[in-house]
XYZ file of N, CA and C in Angstrom:
321
model
N 48.747 -31.543 -5.911
C 47.739 -31.018 -4.586
C 47.113 -31.663 -3.965
N 47.128 -31.537 -2.535
C 46.494 -31.903 -1.196
C 44.974 -31.706 -0.777
N 43.999 -32.451 -0.407
C 42.997 -31.064 -0.931
C 42.602 -31.762 1.107
N 42.238 -30.997 1.453
C 41.765 -31.297 3.409
C 40.401 -31.033 3.480
N 39.783 -32.292 4.356
C 38.543 -32.413 4.768
C 38.418 -32.055 6.445
N 37.792 -31.302 6.652
C 36.999 -30.781 7.747
C 35.748 -31.165 8.109
N 35.457 -31.183 9.187
C 33.935 -31.268 9.789
C 34.256 -31.452 11.490
N 33.135 -31.415 12.403
C 33.537 -31.322 13.341
C 33.355 -33.030 14.175
N 33.207 -33.958 13.086
C 33.723 -35.800 14.084
C 35.528 -35.770 13.501
N 35.966 -34.664 12.688
C 37.563 -34.898 12.500
C 37.889 -34.476 11.005
N 39.073 -35.011 10.795
C 39.767 -33.955 9.454
C 40.731 -34.831 8.843
N 40.660 -34.817 7.474
C 41.668 -35.995 6.861
C 42.114 -34.941 5.563
N 43.261 -35.624 5.372
C 43.896 -34.666 4.068
C 44.105 -36.086 3.332
N 44.124 -35.695 1.699
C 44.088 -36.837 0.379
C 44.448 -35.949 -0.424
N 45.151 -36.760 -1.520
C 46.415 -36.571 -2.770
C 44.672 -35.378 -3.241
N 45.169 -34.321 -4.092
C 43.723 -34.230 -4.767
C 43.928 -34.601 -6.196
N 43.945 -35.533 -7.202
C 43.228 -36.229 -7.584
C 42.225 -37.044 -7.269
N 42.483 -38.322 -6.004
C 41.903 -39.142 -5.791
C 40.881 -38.193 -4.619
N 40.551 -37.301 -4.111
C 39.757 -36.599 -3.372
C 38.722 -36.403 -4.732
N 39.190 -35.414 -5.541
C 38.171 -34.477 -6.551
C 37.528 -36.133 -7.045
N 38.250 -37.342 -7.689
C 37.650 -38.446 -7.898
C 36.499 -38.096 -6.871
N 36.197 -38.631 -5.762
C 35.773 -39.323 -4.434
C 34.438 -38.352 -4.215
N 34.927 -36.765 -4.138
C 34.155 -35.348 -4.200
C 32.757 -36.413 -5.665
N 33.428 -36.033 -6.749
C 32.200 -36.373 -7.514
C 31.617 -37.492 -7.072
N 32.434 -38.649 -6.677
C 31.381 -39.876 -7.019
C 30.300 -39.448 -5.712
N 30.751 -38.701 -4.957
C 29.370 -37.926 -3.616
C 28.230 -37.517 -4.844
N 28.788 -36.972 -5.736
C 27.189 -36.305 -6.795
C 27.811 -34.540 -6.806
N 28.720 -34.206 -6.370
C 28.997 -33.149 -5.723
C 29.633 -32.677 -7.523
N 30.036 -31.425 -7.672
C 30.900 -31.136 -9.027
C 31.861 -31.271 -8.663
N 32.780 -30.986 -7.599
C 34.093 -31.249 -7.569
C 34.960 -30.138 -7.016
N 34.075 -28.689 -6.910
C 34.180 -27.520 -6.595
C 35.338 -27.315 -5.097
N 36.462 -26.845 -5.683
C 37.344 -26.696 -4.450
C 37.243 -24.497 -4.429
N 37.406 -24.443 -2.811
C 36.646 -24.727 -2.153
C 35.176 -25.405 -1.962
N 34.185 -25.916 -1.178
C 33.140 -26.283 -1.179
C 32.543 -27.156 -0.016
N 31.359 -27.597 0.290
C 30.925 -27.873 1.721
C 29.647 -28.912 1.278
N 29.122 -29.654 1.979
C 28.076 -30.336 2.147
C 27.245 -29.886 3.553
N 26.545 -30.113 3.538
C 25.324 -30.034 4.457
C 24.554 -30.837 4.750
N 24.912 -31.142 6.634
C 24.788 -32.448 7.371
C 24.095 -33.387 6.950
N 22.533 -32.224 5.927
C 21.077 -33.565 5.795
C 21.415 -33.663 4.659
N 22.439 -33.749 3.924
C 22.988 -34.046 2.201
C 24.086 -35.269 2.187
N 24.889 -35.053 3.884
C 25.897 -36.064 3.833
C 25.385 -37.485 3.367
N 24.268 -38.089 4.366
C 23.753 -39.476 4.085
C 23.903 -40.169 2.585
N 23.266 -39.509 2.193
C 22.510 -39.787 0.214
C 24.012 -39.515 -0.324
N 25.227 -38.632 -0.111
C 26.319 -38.822 -0.397
C 27.679 -39.833 -0.205
N 26.734 -39.949 1.068
C 27.663 -41.455 1.552
C 27.268 -42.905 0.628
N 25.815 -42.783 0.601
C 25.426 -43.588 -0.119
C 25.551 -43.950 -1.421
N 25.742 -42.627 -2.179
C 26.309 -42.824 -3.523
C 28.116 -43.033 -3.762
N 29.119 -42.678 -2.509
C 30.228 -42.734 -3.020
C 30.728 -44.723 -2.691
N 30.022 -44.731 -1.723
C 30.364 -46.392 -1.387
C 29.676 -47.124 -2.678
N 28.196 -46.746 -2.733
C 27.501 -48.263 -4.084
C 29.086 -47.331 -5.516
N 29.210 -46.418 -5.556
C 30.211 -46.014 -6.851
C 31.453 -46.927 -6.120
N 31.590 -46.522 -5.644
C 33.359 -47.131 -4.572
C 33.157 -48.847 -4.772
N 31.943 -49.472 -4.709
C 32.275 -50.752 -4.796
C 32.074 -51.593 -6.163
N 31.429 -50.602 -7.051
C 31.839 -50.918 -8.166
C 32.486 -50.994 -9.418
N 33.625 -49.817 -8.718
C 34.897 -49.554 -9.330
C 35.867 -50.950 -9.140
N 36.604 -50.841 -10.144
C 37.642 -52.406 -10.414
C 38.685 -52.060 -8.796
N 38.725 -53.264 -8.519
C 39.217 -53.932 -7.168
C 40.476 -53.646 -7.370
N 41.594 -54.335 -6.174
C 42.865 -54.282 -6.126
C 43.517 -54.583 -7.948
N 44.567 -53.710 -8.305
C 45.084 -54.206 -9.222
C 45.688 -55.050 -9.258
N 45.795 -56.067 -10.363
C 46.317 -57.552 -10.332
C 47.891 -57.578 -10.604
N 48.406 -58.529 -9.820
C 49.889 -58.211 -9.832
C 50.836 -58.506 -10.596
N 51.536 -58.343 -11.380
C 52.181 -58.150 -12.250
C 53.702 -58.799 -11.985
N 54.513 -59.145 -12.909
C 55.346 -60.072 -12.955
C 56.004 -59.332 -11.789
N 57.009 -60.464 -11.239
C 57.811 -60.190 -10.323
C 59.139 -58.908 -10.573
N 59.577 -58.498 -9.886
C 60.741 -57.417 -10.231
C 61.790 -58.245 -10.956
N 62.311 -57.977 -12.160
C 63.579 -58.243 -12.983
C 63.215 -57.408 -14.336
N 64.600 -57.475 -14.842
C 64.592 -56.658 -16.206
C 63.095 -56.635 -17.387
N 63.331 -55.127 -17.261
C 61.830 -54.810 -18.011
C 60.940 -55.193 -17.262
N 60.938 -55.327 -15.665
C 59.670 -55.349 -14.753
C 59.309 -53.998 -14.225
N 58.559 -54.330 -12.880
C 58.547 -53.481 -12.065
C 60.211 -53.186 -10.896
N 60.342 -52.225 -10.328
C 61.359 -51.533 -9.971
C 60.873 -52.639 -8.237
N 62.427 -53.184 -7.877
C 61.843 -53.530 -6.471
C 61.572 -52.846 -5.470
N 61.932 -51.357 -5.502
C 61.778 -50.481 -4.029
C 60.349 -49.542 -4.756
N 60.171 -49.949 -5.520
C 58.861 -49.561 -6.617
C 57.276 -49.354 -5.405
N 56.422 -48.476 -4.851
C 55.587 -49.063 -4.634
C 54.355 -49.529 -5.034
N 53.507 -50.471 -3.803
C 52.928 -51.399 -4.752
C 51.276 -50.616 -4.965
N 50.420 -51.119 -5.571
C 49.510 -49.910 -6.250
C 48.809 -50.598 -4.862
N 47.449 -49.119 -5.207
C 46.980 -49.168 -3.777
C 44.939 -49.309 -4.525
N 44.056 -49.462 -4.284
C 42.798 -49.402 -5.016
C 42.032 -48.832 -3.979
N 41.325 -48.196 -5.134
C 40.266 -46.833 -5.094
C 39.646 -47.385 -3.700
N 39.303 -48.984 -3.363
C 38.782 -48.658 -2.273
C 39.478 -48.201 -1.156
N 40.598 -48.465 -1.005
C 41.520 -48.614 -0.131
C 42.005 -46.899 0.235
N 41.742 -46.243 -0.822
C 42.128 -44.762 -0.963
C 40.392 -43.788 -0.253
N 39.463 -44.843 -0.734
C 38.045 -44.196 -0.085
C 37.878 -44.358 1.414
N 38.658 -45.135 1.847
C 38.115 -45.885 3.275
C 38.058 -45.071 3.985
N 39.491 -43.637 4.310
C 38.920 -42.607 4.867
C 37.965 -41.734 4.966
N 37.903 -41.112 3.948
C 36.406 -40.393 3.740
C 34.895 -40.752 3.449
N 35.263 -42.403 3.891
C 34.038 -42.831 3.983
C 33.568 -42.685 5.370
N 34.746 -43.059 6.253
C 34.552 -43.319 7.734
C 34.367 -41.957 7.870
N 35.136 -41.099 7.635
C 34.526 -39.724 8.111
C 33.276 -38.857 8.087
N 32.771 -39.888 6.485
C 31.239 -39.080 6.287
C 30.078 -39.806 7.390
N 30.603 -41.362 7.698
C 29.915 -42.205 8.166
C 29.462 -41.013 9.774
N 31.013 -40.609 10.449
C 31.299 -40.205 11.746
C 29.953 -38.582 11.659
N 30.074 -38.112 11.125
C 29.667 -36.791 10.137
C 27.302 -36.916 10.004
N 27.608 -37.778 9.454
C 26.014 -38.919 9.596
C 25.906 -39.201 11.548
N 26.526 -39.924 11.880
C 25.997 -40.116 13.379
C 26.438 -38.198 14.057
N 27.463 -37.981 13.818
C 27.980 -36.535 14.780
C 26.314 -35.130 14.211
N 25.572 -35.797 13.042
C 24.950 -34.115 12.397
C 25.691 -33.408 11.978
N 26.309 -33.639 11.266
C 28.010 -32.653 11.095
C 28.131 -32.295 10.075
N 28.458 -30.801 9.048
C 28.570 -30.695 8.275
C 30.543 -30.765 7.129
N 30.508 -31.030 6.341
C 31.421 -31.202 6.135
C 32.284 -30.276 4.575
N 33.508 -29.916 5.539
C 34.282 -28.802 4.284
C 35.075 -29.614 3.108
N 35.570 -28.912 2.047
C 36.932 -29.526 1.947
C 37.392 -27.969 0.962
N 38.846 -28.287 0.700
C 39.559 -27.219 0.363
C 40.984 -27.627 -0.243
N 41.509 -26.962 -0.579
C 42.756 -27.451 -1.114
C 43.865 -26.704 -0.164
N 44.521 -27.639 0.273
C 45.683 -27.368 1.232
C 46.924 -26.627 0.722
N 47.296 -25.769 1.490
C 48.791 -25.068 0.894
C 49.973 -25.890 1.177
């Protein structure tokens, strides 16, 4: 599943599991589809940035490739901070432009 965030300040699409986690970190129920009014976005942005900052960082690297270890062609782990960055940027632009934010499941 993918979740698309839309506003007058721009659009982004994220993987559903990560998007729902971030939506809940903003203080929302995680309902799809849903929206947030421009007046509520500054507080949501503050909650999200605080929660992401408190989350564990990049997973520690494991042993190198080899028998019984991570495959050579396997993608590296991506931290929550990295995954949240586009949404944090979009929320910041919504605050600057006083835009509402909508999100729904993309098909």
